[in-house]
Coordinates of C-alpha atoms in Angstrom, one line a residue:
M13 CA 89.4 79.8 97.3
R14 CA 91.4 78.8 94.6
T15 CA 89.2 80.9 92.1
P16 CA 89.2 84.5 94.2
T17 CA 93.3 83.6 94.2
M18 CA 94.0 83.3 90.5
L19 CA 92.0 86.0 89.8
L20 CA 94.2 87.7 91.8
F21 CA 97.0 87.5 90.2
L22 CA 95.5 88.7 86.2
V23 CA 95.4 91.5 87.8
G24 CA 98.7 93.1 86.1
A25 CA 97.2 92.2 82.9
L26 CA 94.6 93.7 83.4
I27 CA 95.8 96.8 85.0
F28 CA 98.5 96.8 81.6
S29 CA 96.2 95.1 79.1
G30 CA 95.3 99.4 78.1
S31 CA 92.1 100.3 81.0
G32 CA 93.6 103.6 81.8
V33 CA 97.0 102.6 83.3
V34 CA 98.6 101.8 79.9
R35 CA 101.7 103.6 79.1
S36 CA 101.0 107.0 77.7
D37 CA 104.8 106.8 75.8
A38 CA 104.4 103.4 75.2
S39 CA 102.7 104.2 72.2
D40 CA 106.2 105.2 70.7
H41 CA 105.0 108.1 68.1
R42 CA 106.8 109.3 65.6
Y43 CA 106.6 111.4 63.1
K44 CA 107.6 113.5 59.9
E45 CA 107.7 117.3 59.3
G46 CA 104.3 118.7 58.9
D47 CA 102.8 115.5 60.6
T48 CA 99.6 115.9 62.4
V49 CA 100.5 116.1 66.3
P50 CA 97.4 115.2 68.5
L51 CA 96.3 118.1 70.9
Y52 CA 93.2 117.6 73.2
A53 CA 91.9 120.3 75.6
N54 CA 91.1 118.6 79.0
K55 CA 89.7 121.1 81.4
V56 CA 89.3 124.1 82.9
G57 CA 88.7 124.9 86.5
P58 CA 89.7 127.0 89.6
F59 CA 93.4 126.4 90.6
H60 CA 92.6 126.0 94.1
N61 CA 89.3 123.5 93.8
P62 CA 90.9 120.1 91.9
S63 CA 87.9 118.6 92.1
E64 CA 85.7 121.9 89.9
T65 CA 86.9 121.3 86.9
Y66 CA 84.7 121.9 83.7
R67 CA 84.8 121.1 80.1
Y68 CA 87.1 123.1 78.3
F69 CA 84.8 125.4 76.1
D70 CA 82.1 125.7 79.2
L71 CA 84.1 128.7 78.7
P72 CA 83.0 131.1 75.5
F73 CA 86.6 130.5 73.7
C74 CA 86.5 129.5 69.8
V75 CA 84.9 126.7 69.3
P76 CA 86.6 125.3 66.5
E77 CA 84.4 123.2 63.1
G78 CA 84.2 119.8 63.7
V79 CA 85.4 119.6 67.6
K80 CA 86.1 116.0 68.1
E81 CA 85.5 114.4 71.9
K82 CA 88.5 112.1 72.3
K83 CA 87.3 108.4 73.7
E84 CA 88.8 108.3 77.4
A85 CA 89.6 105.0 79.1
F86 CA 87.3 104.1 82.6
G87 CA 90.1 105.4 84.7
E88 CA 89.9 108.6 82.9
V89 CA 86.4 109.4 82.9
L90 CA 86.7 108.4 87.1
N91 CA 89.3 110.7 87.0
G92 CA 87.1 113.6 85.7
D93 CA 89.1 113.7 82.0
R94 CA 87.3 115.4 79.4
L95 CA 89.6 115.3 76.0
V96 CA 88.6 117.7 73.1
S97 CA 90.4 118.8 70.0
A98 CA 92.5 121.9 71.1
P99 CA 91.8 124.6 68.4
Y100 CA 95.6 125.1 68.4
K101 CA 97.2 123.2 64.8
L102 CA 101.0 121.9 66.1
N103 CA 102.3 120.1 63.6
F104 CA 105.7 118.4 64.0
R105 CA 107.9 121.0 63.4
D106 CA 106.0 123.9 61.9
E107 CA 106.7 127.0 63.7
K108 CA 104.2 129.8 63.2
D109 CA 105.0 133.6 64.7
S110 CA 101.5 135.1 66.5
E111 CA 99.4 133.2 64.3
V112 CA 95.5 134.0 64.5
Y113 CA 93.2 131.2 64.9
C114 CA 90.1 133.0 65.8
K115 CA 88.7 136.3 66.0
K116 CA 85.4 136.7 68.5
K117 CA 83.2 139.7 69.4
L118 CA 82.7 138.8 73.2
S119 CA 78.9 139.4 74.4
K120 CA 78.4 141.0 77.8
E121 CA 77.8 137.8 79.3
E122 CA 81.1 135.9 78.1
V123 CA 82.4 138.8 79.3
K124 CA 81.0 138.2 83.0
Q125 CA 81.4 134.7 82.6
F126 CA 85.5 134.8 81.9
R127 CA 86.1 138.0 84.4
K128 CA 84.3 135.6 87.0
A129 CA 86.5 132.9 85.7
V130 CA 89.8 134.7 86.2
E131 CA 88.7 135.8 89.5
K132 CA 88.3 132.4 90.5
D133 CA 92.5 131.8 89.1
Y134 CA 90.7 129.7 86.5
Y135 CA 93.3 127.3 84.7
F136 CA 93.8 125.0 81.7
Q137 CA 94.9 121.6 80.8
M138 CA 95.8 120.2 77.9
Y139 CA 97.1 117.0 76.5
Y140 CA 99.8 117.5 73.5
D141 CA 101.5 113.5 72.1
D142 CA 100.2 113.2 75.4
L143 CA 102.3 115.4 77.2
P144 CA 100.5 118.3 80.0
I145 CA 100.5 121.0 79.7
W146 CA 99.1 123.8 82.1
G147 CA 98.6 127.9 82.4
F148 CA 96.1 130.6 83.5
I149 CA 93.6 132.1 81.2
G150 CA 93.9 135.7 83.0
K151 CA 95.0 137.8 85.4
V152 CA 94.4 140.1 88.2
D153 CA 95.8 143.4 88.5
K154 CA 95.3 144.2 92.1
E155 CA 98.0 147.5 92.2
I156 CA 97.8 147.1 95.7
K157 CA 94.2 148.0 96.0
S158 CA 92.5 146.2 99.0
D159 CA 88.9 146.9 97.6
P160 CA 87.8 144.3 94.6
S161 CA 85.8 146.8 93.0
E162 CA 88.9 148.4 92.2
H163 CA 90.4 145.4 90.5
R164 CA 91.3 145.0 86.6
Y165 CA 90.2 141.7 84.9
F166 CA 92.0 141.0 82.0
L167 CA 92.0 137.7 79.4
Y168 CA 95.1 136.3 77.9
K169 CA 94.8 136.1 74.1
H170 CA 98.1 135.2 73.0
I171 CA 99.7 131.5 73.6
Q172 CA 103.5 130.6 73.0
F173 CA 104.4 127.2 72.9
E174 CA 107.7 125.8 73.1
I175 CA 108.4 122.4 71.9
L176 CA 111.2 120.0 71.5
Y177 CA 112.0 117.4 69.6
N178 CA 114.2 114.3 69.5
N179 CA 114.9 113.2 65.7
D180 CA 110.9 112.2 64.9
R181 CA 109.6 112.1 68.4
V182 CA 107.9 114.6 70.3
I183 CA 110.5 114.9 74.5
E184 CA 108.5 118.2 75.9
I185 CA 106.1 121.0 75.6
S186 CA 105.3 124.2 77.7
A187 CA 103.3 127.2 77.0
R188 CA 103.8 130.7 78.2
M189 CA 101.5 133.0 78.2
D190 CA 102.1 136.7 76.5
P191 CA 101.5 138.9 79.7
H192 CA 101.5 141.9 77.2
S193 CA 98.6 140.6 75.1
L194 CA 95.5 141.2 76.5
V195 CA 91.7 141.6 77.0
D196 CA 90.3 143.7 79.2
L197 CA 88.0 142.3 80.9
T198 CA 86.6 145.0 83.6
E199 CA 83.7 146.6 82.4
D200 CA 80.0 144.9 80.9
K201 CA 80.5 145.9 77.9
E202 CA 81.1 143.8 74.2
V203 CA 84.7 143.7 73.5
D204 CA 86.5 142.4 70.5
A205 CA 89.2 139.4 70.9
E206 CA 91.8 138.5 68.5
F207 CA 93.0 135.4 69.5
M208 CA 96.5 133.8 68.5
Y209 CA 99.2 131.3 69.2
T210 CA 102.9 130.9 68.5
V211 CA 104.8 127.7 68.2
K212 CA 108.6 127.5 68.3
W213 CA 110.7 124.2 68.1
K214 CA 114.1 123.2 69.5
E215 CA 116.3 120.0 69.2
T216 CA 117.0 118.1 72.2
E217 CA 119.3 115.2 73.1
T218 CA 116.8 114.0 75.8
P219 CA 115.6 110.8 75.0
F220 CA 112.4 109.3 74.0
E221 CA 112.4 106.8 77.6
K222 CA 113.2 109.7 79.5
R223 CA 111.0 112.1 78.5
M224 CA 108.5 112.4 81.4
E225 CA 111.2 111.9 84.1
K226 CA 110.7 116.0 84.1
Y227 CA 107.6 115.2 85.8
S228 CA 108.7 112.7 88.5
M229 CA 111.7 114.9 89.6
S230 CA 109.8 118.2 90.9
S231 CA 108.9 115.8 94.2
S232 CA 112.6 113.9 93.7
L233 CA 114.7 117.5 94.4
P234 CA 116.9 117.6 97.1
H235 CA 115.3 120.3 99.6
H236 CA 112.1 118.0 98.9
L237 CA 113.9 114.8 99.9
E238 CA 115.4 116.1 102.8
I239 CA 111.9 117.2 104.5
H240 CA 111.3 113.5 103.6
W241 CA 113.8 111.9 104.8
F242 CA 114.0 114.2 107.7
S243 CA 110.1 113.2 108.6
I244 CA 110.7 109.6 108.3
I245 CA 113.7 110.0 110.7
N246 CA 111.6 111.9 112.5
S247 CA 109.4 109.5 112.9
C248 CA 111.7 105.7 113.7
V249 CA 113.3 107.6 116.2
T250 CA 110.1 108.9 118.0
V251 CA 108.3 105.5 117.2
L252 CA 111.4 103.4 118.5
L253 CA 111.7 105.7 121.7
L254 CA 108.5 104.9 122.2
T255 CA 107.4 101.4 121.4
G256 CA 111.0 101.0 123.2
F257 CA 109.8 102.4 126.4
L258 CA 106.6 101.1 126.2
A259 CA 108.1 97.2 125.2
T260 CA 110.6 97.2 128.2
I261 CA 107.9 98.0 130.7
L262 CA 106.1 95.4 129.2
M263 CA 107.9 92.3 128.9
R264 CA 109.4 93.4 132.2
V265 CA 106.1 93.6 133.8
L266 CA 104.8 90.5 131.6
K267 CA 108.1 88.6 133.2
N268 CA 107.0 89.6 136.9
D269 CA 103.9 88.4 136.5
F270 CA 104.5 84.6 135.0
M271 CA 107.0 84.7 138.0
K272 CA 104.4 85.5 140.4
Y273 CA 101.6 83.6 138.9
A274 CA 104.3 80.8 138.9
Q275 CA 105.4 81.1 142.4
D276 CA 101.4 81.3 143.3
E277 CA 100.5 78.1 141.7
E278 CA 103.7 76.2 143.9
A279 CA 102.9 77.9 147.1
A280 CA 98.6 77.4 146.7
D281 CA 96.3 76.4 145.1
D282 CA 93.7 78.0 146.9
Q283 CA 95.0 81.9 146.8
E284 CA 93.0 84.2 144.9
E285 CA 94.0 84.8 141.9
T286 CA 94.4 88.8 140.6
G287 CA 95.3 90.2 137.5
W288 CA 94.5 89.6 133.8
K289 CA 95.0 85.7 135.5
Y290 CA 92.2 86.4 137.6
I291 CA 89.8 86.3 134.4
H292 CA 90.7 83.5 132.4
G293 CA 87.5 82.8 132.0
D294 CA 86.4 85.4 130.7
V295 CA 88.8 86.8 128.2
F296 CA 87.9 84.4 125.3
R297 CA 84.0 85.2 126.2
F298 CA 83.4 85.9 122.2
P299 CA 82.0 89.8 121.5
T300 CA 78.7 91.1 121.3
H301 CA 77.1 91.8 118.1
N302 CA 79.5 89.1 116.8
S303 CA 78.0 89.6 112.6
L304 CA 79.3 92.9 113.2
F305 CA 82.7 92.5 114.7
A306 CA 83.1 89.5 111.7
A307 CA 82.1 91.8 108.7
S308 CA 84.5 94.4 109.9
L309 CA 86.9 91.7 110.1
G310 CA 86.3 90.8 106.6
C311 CA 86.8 94.7 105.3
G312 CA 89.0 95.4 107.2
T313 CA 91.0 92.4 105.9
Q314 CA 90.4 93.3 102.2
L315 CA 90.7 97.1 102.5
F316 CA 94.6 95.8 103.9
T317 CA 95.5 93.8 101.1
L318 CA 94.3 97.0 98.4
T319 CA 96.5 98.6 100.3
I320 CA 99.7 96.2 99.2
F321 CA 98.4 95.2 95.9
I322 CA 98.0 99.4 95.0
F323 CA 101.6 99.5 96.9
M324 CA 103.5 96.9 94.8
L325 CA 102.1 98.4 91.4
A326 CA 103.3 101.9 92.5
L327 CA 106.5 100.1 93.5
V328 CA 106.8 98.5 90.2
G329 CA 106.1 102.5 88.2
V330 CA 102.5 102.1 86.9
F331 CA 101.3 104.9 89.0
Y332 CA 104.1 107.8 86.8
P333 CA 102.9 110.7 86.7
Y334 CA 100.3 111.8 84.4
N335 CA 99.1 108.6 84.1
R336 CA 95.5 109.4 83.2
G337 CA 93.1 107.1 85.8
A338 CA 96.2 104.2 86.6
L339 CA 95.4 104.8 90.0
F340 CA 91.2 105.0 89.9
T341 CA 91.4 102.1 87.3
A342 CA 93.8 100.1 89.3
L343 CA 91.4 100.7 93.0
V344 CA 88.0 99.4 91.3
V345 CA 89.8 96.5 89.3
I346 CA 91.7 95.3 93.0
Y347 CA 88.6 95.6 95.3
A348 CA 86.1 94.0 93.3
L349 CA 88.7 90.9 92.5
T350 CA 89.6 90.5 96.4
S351 CA 85.7 91.0 97.2
G352 CA 86.6 86.9 98.1
I353 CA 88.9 87.6 100.7
A354 CA 86.6 90.1 102.5
G355 CA 83.6 87.0 102.5
Y356 CA 86.2 84.8 103.0
T357 CA 87.9 86.4 106.5
S358 CA 84.3 87.3 107.5
A359 CA 82.2 83.6 106.8
S360 CA 85.1 81.6 108.9
F361 CA 85.8 84.1 111.7
Y362 CA 81.6 84.4 112.2
Y363 CA 81.4 80.8 112.0
Q364 CA 84.6 80.5 115.0
L365 CA 82.3 83.0 117.0
E366 CA 79.5 80.4 116.5
G367 CA 77.2 82.6 114.2
K368 CA 74.0 81.0 112.7
S369 CA 73.2 83.7 110.4
W370 CA 76.1 83.3 107.9
V371 CA 73.8 84.8 105.0
R372 CA 73.2 88.0 106.6
N373 CA 76.6 88.1 107.9
L374 CA 77.7 87.9 104.7
L375 CA 75.5 90.9 103.0
L376 CA 76.9 93.0 106.0
T377 CA 80.2 92.5 104.5
G378 CA 79.2 93.2 101.5
C379 CA 77.2 96.8 102.4
L380 CA 80.0 97.9 105.6
F381 CA 82.1 99.6 103.5
C382 CA 81.0 99.9 100.0
G383 CA 77.0 101.0 101.6
P384 CA 78.2 104.0 103.2
L385 CA 81.0 104.7 100.1
F386 CA 77.6 104.3 97.7
L387 CA 75.2 106.8 99.4
T388 CA 78.5 109.4 99.0
F389 CA 79.4 108.8 95.9
C390 CA 75.2 109.4 94.7
F391 CA 75.1 112.9 97.0
L392 CA 78.9 114.3 95.5
N393 CA 77.5 113.0 91.8
T394 CA 74.4 114.8 92.2
V395 CA 76.3 117.9 93.6
A396 CA 78.4 117.6 90.7
I397 CA 75.3 117.2 88.2
T398 CA 74.5 120.5 89.5
Y399 CA 77.7 122.5 89.1
T400 CA 77.8 120.6 85.6
A401 CA 81.2 119.8 86.9
T402 CA 83.8 116.7 85.0
A403 CA 83.4 114.8 88.3
A404 CA 80.0 114.2 87.4
L405 CA 79.9 110.3 86.0
P406 CA 78.1 110.1 82.9
F407 CA 75.2 107.1 82.9
G408 CA 77.6 104.7 81.1
T409 CA 80.4 104.3 83.6
I410 CA 77.9 104.6 85.9
V411 CA 77.0 101.5 84.4
V412 CA 79.8 100.1 84.2
I413 CA 80.9 100.3 88.1
V414 CA 77.0 98.7 88.9
L415 CA 78.1 95.5 86.8
I416 CA 81.3 95.2 88.4
W417 CA 80.1 95.1 91.4
T418 CA 77.2 92.7 90.3
L419 CA 79.7 90.4 88.3
V420 CA 82.2 90.4 90.0
T421 CA 82.6 91.7 93.5
S422 CA 79.8 90.1 94.5
P423 CA 79.9 86.5 93.2
L424 CA 83.1 86.3 94.3
L425 CA 81.7 87.9 98.2
V426 CA 79.4 85.0 97.9
L427 CA 82.4 82.4 97.4
G428 CA 85.1 83.7 99.9
G429 CA 81.6 83.6 101.9
I430 CA 80.6 79.6 101.0
A431 CA 84.8 78.4 101.3
G432 CA 85.3 80.2 104.9
K433 CA 81.8 79.0 106.3
N434 CA 83.0 75.3 104.7
S435 CA 86.6 75.8 106.0
K436 CA 85.1 74.9 109.9
A437 CA 87.9 76.3 112.0
E438 CA 87.2 76.8 115.4
F439 CA 88.4 79.2 118.0
Q440 CA 91.7 78.8 118.6
A441 CA 91.5 79.6 123.2
P442 CA 94.3 78.6 125.4
C443 CA 91.4 78.8 128.3
R444 CA 87.6 77.4 129.0
T445 CA 85.1 79.8 129.3
T446 CA 83.4 80.0 131.8
K447 CA 78.8 79.9 132.2
Y448 CA 78.6 83.3 133.6
P449 CA 80.4 86.2 132.6
R450 CA 82.4 88.1 135.4
E451 CA 81.5 91.6 136.8
V452 CA 84.1 94.2 134.9
P453 CA 84.9 96.0 138.6
P454 CA 84.6 99.9 138.4
L455 CA 86.9 101.8 136.6
P456 CA 89.0 105.6 136.4
W457 CA 87.6 107.5 133.4
Y458 CA 90.9 107.2 131.7
R459 CA 90.4 103.6 131.0
S460 CA 87.3 103.6 129.2
A461 CA 87.1 103.5 125.2
V462 CA 87.0 106.8 124.4
P463 CA 90.2 108.2 126.7
Q464 CA 91.6 104.4 125.5
M465 CA 91.2 105.3 122.0
A466 CA 92.5 108.8 121.6
M467 CA 95.9 107.4 123.6
A468 CA 95.8 104.3 120.7
G469 CA 95.6 106.9 117.9
F470 CA 98.1 109.7 118.5
L471 CA 100.9 107.5 118.5
P472 CA 100.5 106.2 114.8
F473 CA 99.1 109.3 114.2
S474 CA 102.7 111.6 114.8
A475 CA 104.5 109.1 112.6
I476 CA 102.6 109.8 109.6
Y477 CA 101.5 113.1 110.1
I478 CA 104.2 115.3 108.5
E479 CA 104.5 112.5 105.0
L480 CA 100.3 113.2 105.1
Y481 CA 100.8 117.0 104.4
Y482 CA 102.6 115.6 100.5
I483 CA 99.8 113.3 100.1
F484 CA 96.9 115.9 100.8
A485 CA 98.7 117.8 98.8
S486 CA 98.9 115.5 95.3
V487 CA 95.3 114.8 95.6
W488 CA 93.7 117.8 97.0
G489 CA 96.3 120.1 94.6
H490 CA 98.5 119.7 92.0
R491 CA 102.1 118.6 93.5
I492 CA 103.3 115.8 92.3
Y493 CA 103.8 112.8 93.9
T494 CA 106.3 109.6 92.9
I495 CA 108.2 108.3 95.7
Y496 CA 106.3 105.9 96.7
S497 CA 109.5 104.1 98.2
I498 CA 109.2 106.5 101.5
L499 CA 105.9 106.4 101.7
F500 CA 105.5 102.6 101.9
I501 CA 108.4 102.9 104.5
V502 CA 105.5 104.7 106.4
F503 CA 103.0 102.9 105.8
I504 CA 105.3 99.6 107.5
I505 CA 106.2 102.2 110.3
L506 CA 101.9 102.7 110.7
I507 CA 101.0 99.4 111.1
I508 CA 104.3 98.6 113.5
V509 CA 102.9 101.1 115.4
T510 CA 99.2 99.9 115.6
A511 CA 99.5 96.8 116.5
F512 CA 101.8 97.9 119.2
I513 CA 99.5 100.3 121.0
T514 CA 97.3 97.4 120.4
V515 CA 99.0 95.1 122.4
A516 CA 99.9 98.0 125.5
L517 CA 96.9 98.7 125.6
T518 CA 95.3 95.5 125.5
Y519 CA 97.4 94.4 128.1
F520 CA 96.5 97.3 130.5
Q521 CA 92.9 96.7 129.7
L522 CA 93.6 92.9 130.7
A523 CA 95.3 93.8 133.8
A524 CA 92.7 96.3 135.6
E525 CA 90.3 92.8 135.1
D526 CA 88.5 94.4 132.6
H527 CA 87.9 91.2 130.0
Q528 CA 85.7 92.9 127.4
W529 CA 89.1 93.5 125.2
W530 CA 87.9 92.5 121.5
W531 CA 86.4 95.8 120.2
R532 CA 88.5 97.9 122.2
S533 CA 91.3 96.3 120.8
F534 CA 89.2 97.3 117.0
L535 CA 88.5 100.4 118.5
C536 CA 91.8 101.4 119.4
G537 CA 93.8 99.8 116.3
G538 CA 91.1 102.5 114.1
S539 CA 91.4 105.3 115.8
T540 CA 93.9 106.8 114.0
G541 CA 91.1 106.8 110.7
L542 CA 89.8 109.4 113.1
F543 CA 92.8 111.5 113.9
I544 CA 93.7 111.5 110.3
Y545 CA 90.0 112.7 109.4
A546 CA 90.4 115.9 112.4
Y547 CA 93.9 116.5 110.3
C548 CA 91.3 116.9 106.8
L549 CA 89.3 119.8 109.3
Y550 CA 93.3 121.5 109.9
Y551 CA 94.1 120.9 106.3
Y552 CA 91.1 122.3 105.1
Y553 CA 91.1 125.9 107.2
A554 CA 94.8 126.1 107.0
R555 CA 97.0 124.3 104.6
S556 CA 94.7 124.9 102.1
D557 CA 92.6 127.8 99.7
M558 CA 90.1 125.3 98.8
S559 CA 86.4 127.0 99.1
G560 CA 82.9 126.6 97.6
F561 CA 80.0 123.9 98.5
M562 CA 81.6 121.6 95.6
Q563 CA 85.2 121.7 96.6
T564 CA 84.3 121.2 100.4
S565 CA 81.6 118.5 99.6
F566 CA 83.9 116.8 97.7
F567 CA 86.8 117.3 100.7
F568 CA 84.9 116.1 103.6
G569 CA 82.6 113.8 101.4
Y570 CA 85.4 111.4 99.9
M571 CA 88.1 111.7 102.8
A572 CA 84.9 110.1 105.1
C573 CA 84.7 107.4 103.1
I574 CA 89.1 107.3 102.9
C575 CA 89.4 107.6 106.8
Y576 CA 86.8 105.4 107.2
G577 CA 88.2 102.4 105.3
F578 CA 92.0 103.2 107.2
F579 CA 89.6 102.6 110.9
L580 CA 88.6 99.8 109.2
M581 CA 91.9 98.2 108.4
L582 CA 94.2 99.0 111.0
G583 CA 91.4 98.4 113.2
T584 CA 91.6 94.9 111.9
V585 CA 96.0 95.7 112.3
G586 CA 95.4 96.2 115.8
F587 CA 92.6 93.1 116.7
R588 CA 95.1 90.5 115.3
A589 CA 98.1 92.2 117.1
A590 CA 96.1 92.1 120.6
L591 CA 94.7 88.5 119.6
L592 CA 98.0 87.6 118.8
F593 CA 99.2 89.1 122.9
V594 CA 96.3 87.6 124.3
R595 CA 96.3 84.6 123.2
H596 CA 100.4 83.8 123.9
I597 CA 99.6 85.0 127.6
Y598 CA 97.2 82.9 128.9
R599 CA 99.1 79.8 127.1
S600 CA 101.7 80.6 129.1
I601 CA 100.1 80.1 132.5
K602 CA 98.2 76.9 134.0
C603 CA 94.5 78.4 133.6
E604 CA 92.5 76.1 136.0

């Protein structure tokens, strides 16, 4: 396993080498008065539908001569960025006052297209010297009239840029639409439009190195931090009280069990055993569908490793605001390089479970998470192509992803599988397994799998649900999230609570003389993923204004894949914790 391990250490170099993750302000652009500063128009789309974005010139704006497309990095394409040269000329320290850059007669069809965009709250996004600019393309004048047919629709035709500079560098830019310079789009008729822009330059003392802090500080404002820390403290107190209560009971019960079993051994060897000791000959009986079980552990371990690496990069400042495509590039690269971990974990555990078809096990490991993700991507990419949205990946990018999967992910998965198979590790069981399994006694309904999963998933979810809102508002909205340290604390709490609640439920299951705990511990650990998906339903209908088939399918489609990943990852955490616990308690007693 040296090759995959060494490759993991190269991920940092790959990420900082310019694959869409290099700092945009690292270019250190310096300009002289009158120099051309790059201004790119990126995309337009409904403000409440973050996945539904289109190319800037898909709307009938004035198209300048010689429009050039910026060559995007891999991560930028995955992010849906499609940058083209904008129609405005914002040369360094060159002020302009209401300069007309285009006169155009809008046809009836173009008026309808603009009116539909204004009705859906379309916004535009541009980049000036790698600094983001936003603005709405128009406004709806409702005048307290509830009937939409009586609303009036206007297109902004004058944009006012204010740019701050420090010596020879651009520090900040903002765009404001002139509310008095409008084009009436209410009626279906041809309209003359005169588009213009104003540029004002102001000097500032803000150093170039701190020009991106403005964007990261928006999520670090005092009232936001108070809410974050309140959620952390609330989660910690709740979790500590509940886990402390359960731990006290569990330790006291275990202590009584150990004392009872020790007394039973001294009193009479032929006395009938009860409780979890009674099933010591079955508790380490291997689970059914051992190949699927081992593959689930392999995928869960890989996703856990991926999450840790993403947090490491976030905490060192790689994912600063508007570092276009950084997260997507990191996810693809790290997932590819960690596939060897999935192969090794799955094959070695499958070998411990006395499995024979290790090739089939590796194929299952490779497809268990990637298969549903690939099918979801194919469907959603088809939807995006139908809508001609920028979320549709170009053919070249799809080829690159396929090549990464073929030349990196699959070989590392096979190498990891071979290493795991050749490790020849044996399963460490403190007790011998009997030849014939005991029959599980009839149990009440609340001890079945589904109620146990509901109990197991609720406690970890209660520790993270407040922070989930901020994550959703960032991923499926326009809020900036940069407090990765708090998010990492929440993640640690999630792991600890998942492990503990799974251990507690496993003990109660064994105490009821039910020895089929392998799959149960995995399902209970991963059940938090189901709660997160249930929260998706609540967020979509109660906390967001998303609408339309494309946005709905993107939201529920990709969130299903993310929650499935959480299910595999937390299921692995739950099973590993339960396995350590079961080994410990059976090692502490005398088993015949």
